[in-house]
């Protein structure tokens, strides 16, 4: 279990996260829904040490890490958090001057001190896993969006994180390429990876999520299994959100 409690994050006087709580069970998939500007990306970035909250905590129940943000976490703690999570970005964020293979080798070599040979073997295995064995030496611009995003996913896996974070991984893709990325994510879910996914793909949320969290204006509106939110929610704000995305 990863216990996230009372996360507060402000940019200047704009308080973007106003006390977010979330428990993530090992091997579960959490889907985060919410309107634009509700703080979804900021929340994911806090889980990956790309932003540092002013308040709140994150605790791994194996006691490997327990951060209290109000108590000024050390650089070592923030680096440890970063190593525990792998992020997949909406715009892929691959290194443009590196091949697919090189994009995957960098993390293990730099962050984990892996030898070039080992990193290469690992990168090849991961590219095979996401169905890109024949693209290893191509540069990002030579790949389709769906292929680039699958490289992005393989890159996140390369450091063997405890937690995989996805920020609208299919939003930049042409509709016909969405499926291959969702399929890869569904495969990871069935392999038992722990995942937090910000997405507008309601069918993915219905079929793959164990828990759905609806955020609005820096707050959690409702959190529960997909059947609760999609079929049985009595929360007026959940109902209003679902009406809006159906429209
Ligand atoms: N680095 C930053 N500096 C200042 N303000 C920021 C920064 N990042 C985010 N914000 C503000 O935080 C608020 C929430 O942004 P965030 O990107 O987390 O929302 P979101 O739910 O991911 O939205 P979307 O669905 O459009 O991606 C917005 O008002 C945004 O302008
Ligand atoms: Mg966002």
mmCIF file of C-alpha atoms and ligand atoms in Angstrom:
data_model
loop_
_atom_site.group_PDB
_atom_site.id
_atom_site.type_symbol
_atom_site.label_atom_id
_atom_site.label_comp_id
_atom_site.label_asym_id
_atom_site.label_seq_id
_atom_site.Cartn_x
_atom_site.Cartn_y
_atom_site.Cartn_z
ATOM 1 C CA UNK A 1 0.000 0.000 0.000
ATOM 2 C CA UNK A 2 1.106 3.549 -0.751
ATOM 3 C CA UNK A 3 -0.592 6.042 1.525
ATOM 4 C CA UNK A 4 -0.855 9.583 0.235
ATOM 5 C CA UNK A 5 -2.334 12.051 2.644
ATOM 6 C CA UNK A 6 -3.393 15.654 2.691
ATOM 7 C CA UNK A 7 -1.274 16.837 -0.252
ATOM 8 C CA UNK A 8 -1.237 20.619 -0.608
ATOM 9 C CA UNK A 9 0.482 22.377 -3.482
ATOM 10 C CA UNK A 10 0.327 26.042 -4.416
ATOM 11 C CA UNK A 11 1.914 28.058 -7.210
ATOM 12 C CA UNK A 12 2.282 31.505 -5.690
ATOM 13 C CA UNK A 13 -1.099 32.238 -4.163
ATOM 14 C CA UNK A 14 -2.884 29.816 -6.487
ATOM 15 C CA UNK A 15 -3.618 26.804 -4.313
ATOM 16 C CA UNK A 16 -3.898 23.982 -6.831
ATOM 17 C CA UNK A 17 -4.066 20.936 -4.547
ATOM 18 C CA UNK A 18 -6.127 21.455 -1.419
ATOM 19 C CA UNK A 19 -5.605 18.296 0.569
ATOM 20 C CA UNK A 20 -5.550 15.188 -1.604
ATOM 21 C CA UNK A 21 -5.761 11.761 0.055
ATOM 22 C CA UNK A 22 -5.339 8.502 -1.833
ATOM 23 C CA UNK A 23 -4.462 4.947 -0.858
ATOM 24 C CA UNK A 24 -2.951 2.897 -3.636
ATOM 25 C CA UNK A 25 -2.957 -0.871 -3.196
ATOM 26 C CA UNK A 26 -0.015 -2.742 -4.628
ATOM 27 C CA UNK A 27 -0.926 -4.106 -8.062
ATOM 28 C CA UNK A 28 -3.979 -1.895 -8.452
ATOM 29 C CA UNK A 29 -4.907 0.619 -11.142
ATOM 30 C CA UNK A 30 -6.191 4.031 -10.087
ATOM 31 C CA UNK A 31 -7.759 6.211 -12.783
ATOM 32 C CA UNK A 32 -7.999 9.937 -12.101
ATOM 33 C CA UNK A 33 -10.737 11.883 -13.828
ATOM 34 C CA UNK A 34 -11.516 15.556 -13.601
ATOM 35 C CA UNK A 35 -12.032 18.743 -15.572
ATOM 36 C CA UNK A 36 -9.164 20.764 -17.023
ATOM 37 C CA UNK A 37 -7.305 22.721 -14.378
ATOM 38 C CA UNK A 38 -8.495 20.544 -11.490
ATOM 39 C CA UNK A 39 -4.911 19.654 -10.541
ATOM 40 C CA UNK A 40 -4.518 16.143 -12.008
ATOM 41 C CA UNK A 41 -1.125 16.725 -13.622
ATOM 42 C CA UNK A 42 0.141 18.605 -10.588
ATOM 43 C CA UNK A 43 -0.851 15.678 -8.372
ATOM 44 C CA UNK A 44 1.024 13.178 -10.563
ATOM 45 C CA UNK A 45 4.055 15.456 -10.625
ATOM 46 C CA UNK A 46 4.029 15.529 -6.827
ATOM 47 C CA UNK A 47 4.159 11.720 -6.809
ATOM 48 C CA UNK A 48 7.199 11.797 -9.073
ATOM 49 C CA UNK A 49 9.144 14.548 -7.252
ATOM 50 C CA UNK A 50 8.746 16.893 -10.205
ATOM 51 C CA UNK A 51 6.871 19.179 -7.797
ATOM 52 C CA UNK A 52 7.256 19.300 -4.046
ATOM 53 C CA UNK A 53 4.088 19.813 -2.006
ATOM 54 C CA UNK A 54 4.122 22.208 0.933
ATOM 55 C CA UNK A 55 2.142 19.862 3.117
ATOM 56 C CA UNK A 56 1.076 16.262 3.280
ATOM 57 C CA UNK A 57 2.797 12.934 3.167
ATOM 58 C CA UNK A 58 3.538 9.851 1.173
ATOM 59 C CA UNK A 59 4.347 6.572 2.862
ATOM 60 C CA UNK A 60 5.270 3.184 1.442
ATOM 61 C CA UNK A 61 4.056 0.477 3.773
ATOM 62 C CA UNK A 62 7.233 -1.556 3.442
ATOM 63 C CA UNK A 63 8.725 1.444 5.314
ATOM 64 C CA UNK A 64 11.198 2.012 2.503
ATOM 65 C CA UNK A 65 10.146 5.646 2.328
ATOM 66 C CA UNK A 66 8.011 7.921 4.433
ATOM 67 C CA UNK A 67 8.006 11.589 3.518
ATOM 68 C CA UNK A 68 6.376 14.373 5.488
ATOM 69 C CA UNK A 69 6.432 17.320 3.115
ATOM 70 C CA UNK A 70 5.743 19.870 5.849
ATOM 71 C CA UNK A 71 8.993 18.811 7.481
ATOM 72 C CA UNK A 72 11.127 19.785 4.479
ATOM 73 C CA UNK A 73 12.105 16.480 2.883
ATOM 74 C CA UNK A 74 15.772 15.900 2.156
ATOM 75 C CA UNK A 75 17.141 15.714 -1.393
ATOM 76 C CA UNK A 76 17.830 12.071 -0.742
ATOM 77 C CA UNK A 77 14.167 11.424 0.094
ATOM 78 C CA UNK A 78 12.992 13.286 -3.014
ATOM 79 C CA UNK A 79 15.405 11.313 -5.195
ATOM 80 C CA UNK A 80 14.181 8.097 -3.595
ATOM 81 C CA UNK A 81 10.596 9.042 -4.437
ATOM 82 C CA UNK A 82 11.595 9.798 -8.022
ATOM 83 C CA UNK A 83 13.195 6.371 -8.358
ATOM 84 C CA UNK A 84 10.060 4.663 -7.108
ATOM 85 C CA UNK A 85 7.887 6.131 -9.823
ATOM 86 C CA UNK A 86 8.066 6.125 -13.607
ATOM 87 C CA UNK A 87 6.164 8.775 -15.542
ATOM 88 C CA UNK A 88 4.577 8.494 -18.962
ATOM 89 C CA UNK A 89 3.823 11.918 -20.447
ATOM 90 C CA UNK A 90 1.095 13.082 -22.800
ATOM 91 C CA UNK A 91 3.684 14.382 -25.280
ATOM 92 C CA UNK A 92 5.993 11.340 -24.880
ATOM 93 C CA UNK A 93 9.012 13.497 -23.906
ATOM 94 C CA UNK A 94 11.504 11.218 -25.653
ATOM 95 C CA UNK A 95 15.010 12.475 -26.330
ATOM 96 C CA UNK A 96 14.788 13.466 -30.012
ATOM 97 C CA UNK A 97 18.453 12.813 -30.837
ATOM 98 C CA UNK A 98 18.493 9.345 -29.328
ATOM 99 C CA UNK A 99 17.171 6.151 -30.852
ATOM 100 C CA UNK A 100 14.386 4.158 -29.229
ATOM 101 C CA UNK A 101 17.017 1.848 -27.746
ATOM 102 C CA UNK A 102 19.158 4.710 -26.432
ATOM 103 C CA UNK A 103 16.098 6.395 -24.909
ATOM 104 C CA UNK A 104 15.559 3.266 -22.834
ATOM 105 C CA UNK A 105 19.208 2.751 -21.869
ATOM 106 C CA UNK A 106 19.679 6.178 -20.333
ATOM 107 C CA UNK A 107 17.623 5.760 -17.142
ATOM 108 C CA UNK A 108 19.175 2.473 -15.999
ATOM 109 C CA UNK A 109 22.703 3.715 -16.809
ATOM 110 C CA UNK A 110 22.361 7.143 -15.196
ATOM 111 C CA UNK A 111 19.959 6.458 -12.333
ATOM 112 C CA UNK A 112 21.000 2.933 -11.486
ATOM 113 C CA UNK A 113 24.608 2.814 -12.654
ATOM 114 C CA UNK A 114 23.917 -0.164 -14.904
ATOM 115 C CA UNK A 115 26.590 -1.145 -17.416
ATOM 116 C CA UNK A 116 26.009 -0.275 -21.065
ATOM 117 C CA UNK A 117 25.787 -3.923 -21.985
ATOM 118 C CA UNK A 118 23.209 -4.721 -19.314
ATOM 119 C CA UNK A 119 21.195 -1.600 -20.111
ATOM 120 C CA UNK A 120 21.136 -2.563 -23.761
ATOM 121 C CA UNK A 121 19.933 -6.082 -23.048
ATOM 122 C CA UNK A 122 17.212 -4.710 -20.815
ATOM 123 C CA UNK A 123 16.173 -2.086 -23.376
ATOM 124 C CA UNK A 124 15.892 -4.730 -26.098
ATOM 125 C CA UNK A 125 13.700 -6.910 -23.877
ATOM 126 C CA UNK A 126 11.429 -3.973 -23.054
ATOM 127 C CA UNK A 127 11.081 -2.931 -26.684
ATOM 128 C CA UNK A 128 10.090 -6.479 -27.480
ATOM 129 C CA UNK A 129 7.522 -6.389 -24.684
ATOM 130 C CA UNK A 130 5.831 -3.319 -26.181
ATOM 131 C CA UNK A 131 5.987 -4.796 -29.683
ATOM 132 C CA UNK A 132 8.767 -2.623 -31.089
ATOM 133 C CA UNK A 133 11.610 -5.090 -31.659
ATOM 134 C CA UNK A 134 11.922 -3.923 -35.241
ATOM 135 C CA UNK A 135 12.208 -0.225 -34.322
ATOM 136 C CA UNK A 136 15.164 -0.257 -31.919
ATOM 137 C CA UNK A 137 17.451 1.945 -34.029
ATOM 138 C CA UNK A 138 14.874 4.475 -35.150
ATOM 139 C CA UNK A 139 14.683 8.029 -33.824
ATOM 140 C CA UNK A 140 11.438 9.393 -32.348
ATOM 141 C CA UNK A 141 10.630 11.394 -35.506
ATOM 142 C CA UNK A 142 10.694 8.136 -37.475
ATOM 143 C CA UNK A 143 8.025 6.574 -35.247
ATOM 144 C CA UNK A 144 4.251 7.028 -35.188
ATOM 145 C CA UNK A 145 2.709 8.678 -32.134
ATOM 146 C CA UNK A 146 1.520 5.327 -30.832
ATOM 147 C CA UNK A 147 4.968 3.829 -31.266
ATOM 148 C CA UNK A 148 6.597 6.817 -29.565
ATOM 149 C CA UNK A 149 4.255 6.450 -26.636
ATOM 150 C CA UNK A 150 5.017 2.736 -26.371
ATOM 151 C CA UNK A 151 8.718 3.695 -26.214
ATOM 152 C CA UNK A 152 7.702 6.174 -23.493
ATOM 153 C CA UNK A 153 6.026 3.386 -21.547
ATOM 154 C CA UNK A 154 8.996 1.043 -21.994
ATOM 155 C CA UNK A 155 11.274 3.822 -20.786
ATOM 156 C CA UNK A 156 9.197 4.258 -17.642
ATOM 157 C CA UNK A 157 9.435 0.500 -17.035
ATOM 158 C CA UNK A 158 13.208 0.464 -17.520
ATOM 159 C CA UNK A 159 13.939 1.705 -14.020
ATOM 160 C CA UNK A 160 11.563 -0.911 -12.546
ATOM 161 C CA UNK A 161 9.496 1.589 -10.575
ATOM 162 C CA UNK A 162 7.046 0.568 -7.876
ATOM 163 C CA UNK A 163 4.509 2.973 -9.291
ATOM 164 C CA UNK A 164 3.748 3.820 -12.921
ATOM 165 C CA UNK A 165 2.237 7.256 -13.556
ATOM 166 C CA UNK A 166 0.458 8.106 -16.813
ATOM 167 C CA UNK A 167 -0.605 11.668 -17.622
ATOM 168 C CA UNK A 168 -3.186 11.515 -20.431
ATOM 169 C CA UNK A 169 -1.016 9.052 -22.364
ATOM 170 C CA UNK A 170 -3.363 8.861 -25.367
ATOM 171 C CA UNK A 171 -4.579 12.465 -25.616
ATOM 172 C CA UNK A 172 -2.036 13.493 -28.240
ATOM 173 C CA UNK A 173 -2.680 10.469 -30.447
ATOM 174 C CA UNK A 174 -4.746 10.119 -33.584
ATOM 175 C CA UNK A 175 -7.847 8.073 -32.730
ATOM 176 C CA UNK A 176 -6.666 4.995 -34.639
ATOM 177 C CA UNK A 177 -3.480 4.845 -32.537
ATOM 178 C CA UNK A 178 -5.151 5.107 -29.135
ATOM 179 C CA UNK A 179 -5.986 1.426 -29.008
ATOM 180 C CA UNK A 180 -2.408 0.106 -29.232
ATOM 181 C CA UNK A 181 -1.334 2.247 -26.290
ATOM 182 C CA UNK A 182 -4.362 1.334 -24.164
ATOM 183 C CA UNK A 183 -3.734 -2.325 -24.957
ATOM 184 C CA UNK A 184 -0.151 -2.035 -23.735
ATOM 185 C CA UNK A 185 -1.392 -0.382 -20.540
ATOM 186 C CA UNK A 186 -4.019 -3.061 -20.035
ATOM 187 C CA UNK A 187 -1.298 -5.692 -20.395
ATOM 188 C CA UNK A 188 0.783 -3.972 -17.704
ATOM 189 C CA UNK A 189 -2.235 -3.844 -15.421
ATOM 190 C CA UNK A 190 -2.808 -7.566 -15.841
ATOM 191 C CA UNK A 191 0.858 -8.212 -15.056
ATOM 192 C CA UNK A 192 0.309 -6.568 -11.686
ATOM 193 C CA UNK A 193 1.990 -3.210 -12.124
ATOM 194 C CA UNK A 194 0.731 -0.517 -9.761
ATOM 195 C CA UNK A 195 -0.565 2.321 -11.930
ATOM 196 C CA UNK A 196 -2.060 5.780 -11.554
ATOM 197 C CA UNK A 197 -3.572 6.955 -14.831
ATOM 198 C CA UNK A 198 -4.983 10.366 -15.675
ATOM 199 C CA UNK A 199 -7.176 9.837 -18.710
ATOM 200 C CA UNK A 200 -10.418 10.772 -20.412
ATOM 201 C CA UNK A 201 -10.799 7.210 -21.730
ATOM 202 C CA UNK A 202 -13.899 6.257 -19.799
ATOM 203 C CA UNK A 203 -13.942 2.715 -21.151
ATOM 204 C CA UNK A 204 -10.417 2.166 -19.866
ATOM 205 C CA UNK A 205 -11.557 3.471 -16.478
ATOM 206 C CA UNK A 206 -14.589 1.167 -16.493
ATOM 207 C CA UNK A 207 -12.757 -1.944 -17.619
ATOM 208 C CA UNK A 208 -9.280 -1.675 -16.147
ATOM 209 C CA UNK A 209 -9.420 0.568 -13.074
ATOM 210 C CA UNK A 210 -9.772 -0.883 -9.598
ATOM 211 C CA UNK A 211 -10.363 2.581 -8.212
ATOM 212 C CA UNK A 212 -11.565 5.771 -9.874
ATOM 213 C CA UNK A 213 -10.906 9.155 -8.326
ATOM 214 C CA UNK A 214 -12.723 12.265 -9.465
ATOM 215 C CA UNK A 215 -10.921 15.540 -8.817
ATOM 216 C CA UNK A 216 -12.353 19.018 -9.061
ATOM 217 C CA UNK A 217 -10.754 22.310 -8.168
ATOM 218 C CA UNK A 218 -7.921 20.734 -6.174
ATOM 219 C CA UNK A 219 -10.213 18.490 -4.121
ATOM 220 C CA UNK A 220 -11.201 14.838 -4.322
ATOM 221 C CA UNK A 221 -14.926 14.735 -5.133
ATOM 222 C CA UNK A 222 -15.325 10.976 -4.903
ATOM 223 C CA UNK A 223 -13.158 7.889 -4.906
ATOM 224 C CA UNK A 224 -14.298 4.290 -5.280
ATOM 225 C CA UNK A 225 -14.589 1.320 -7.612
ATOM 226 C CA UNK A 226 -15.697 2.163 -11.166
ATOM 227 C CA UNK A 227 -19.173 0.649 -10.645
ATOM 228 C CA UNK A 228 -19.735 3.026 -7.758
ATOM 229 C CA UNK A 229 -18.747 6.152 -9.646
ATOM 230 C CA UNK A 230 -20.226 5.251 -13.005
ATOM 231 C CA UNK A 231 -23.402 3.402 -12.024
ATOM 232 C CA UNK A 232 -24.339 4.210 -8.449
ATOM 233 C CA UNK A 233 -22.899 7.591 -7.564
ATOM 234 C CA UNK A 234 -25.234 9.780 -5.602
ATOM 235 C CA UNK A 235 -22.769 12.609 -5.574
ATOM 236 C CA UNK A 236 -24.198 15.546 -7.553
ATOM 237 C CA UNK A 237 -20.754 16.683 -8.720
ATOM 238 C CA UNK A 238 -19.903 13.204 -10.002
ATOM 239 C CA UNK A 239 -23.224 13.072 -11.815
ATOM 240 C CA UNK A 240 -22.641 16.511 -13.319
ATOM 241 C CA UNK A 241 -19.142 15.527 -14.484
ATOM 242 C CA UNK A 242 -20.405 12.311 -16.101
ATOM 243 C CA UNK A 243 -23.203 14.227 -17.838
ATOM 244 C CA UNK A 244 -20.664 16.684 -19.225
ATOM 245 C CA UNK A 245 -18.345 14.028 -20.658
ATOM 246 C CA UNK A 246 -21.272 12.141 -22.190
ATOM 247 C CA UNK A 247 -22.525 15.280 -23.897
HETATM 248 N N1 LIG B 1 4.320 25.240 -12.953
HETATM 249 C C1 LIG B 1 3.198 25.927 -12.703
HETATM 250 N N2 LIG B 1 3.246 27.223 -12.331
HETATM 251 C C2 LIG B 1 2.115 27.917 -12.065
HETATM 252 N N3 LIG B 1 0.875 27.400 -12.127
HETATM 253 C C3 LIG B 1 0.769 26.108 -12.494
HETATM 254 C C4 LIG B 1 1.908 25.305 -12.790
HETATM 255 N N4 LIG B 1 1.481 24.071 -13.117
HETATM 256 C C5 LIG B 1 0.139 24.098 -13.017
HETATM 257 N N5 LIG B 1 -0.296 25.311 -12.650
HETATM 258 C C6 LIG B 1 -1.706 25.691 -12.422
HETATM 259 O O1 LIG B 1 -2.296 24.693 -11.627
HETATM 260 C C7 LIG B 1 -3.653 24.479 -11.990
HETATM 261 C C8 LIG B 1 -3.877 22.996 -12.229
HETATM 262 O O2 LIG B 1 -3.129 22.585 -13.340
HETATM 263 P P1 LIG B 1 -2.969 21.073 -13.754
HETATM 264 O O3 LIG B 1 -2.094 21.070 -14.957
HETATM 265 O O4 LIG B 1 -2.529 20.278 -12.599
HETATM 266 O O5 LIG B 1 -4.470 20.672 -14.136
HETATM 267 P P2 LIG B 1 -5.030 19.410 -14.905
HETATM 268 O O6 LIG B 1 -6.152 18.874 -14.106
HETATM 269 O O7 LIG B 1 -3.914 18.486 -15.239
HETATM 270 O O8 LIG B 1 -5.625 20.039 -16.244
HETATM 271 P P3 LIG B 1 -5.706 19.436 -17.754
HETATM 272 O O9 LIG B 1 -6.859 18.467 -17.768
HETATM 273 O O10 LIG B 1 -5.971 20.631 -18.606
HETATM 274 O O11 LIG B 1 -4.388 18.779 -18.052
HETATM 275 C C9 LIG B 1 -3.897 25.360 -13.193
HETATM 276 O O12 LIG B 1 -4.551 26.515 -12.739
HETATM 277 C C10 LIG B 1 -2.513 25.693 -13.687
HETATM 278 O O13 LIG B 1 -2.478 26.936 -14.305
HETATM 279 MG MG1 LIG B 2 -3.076 17.794 -17.006
#
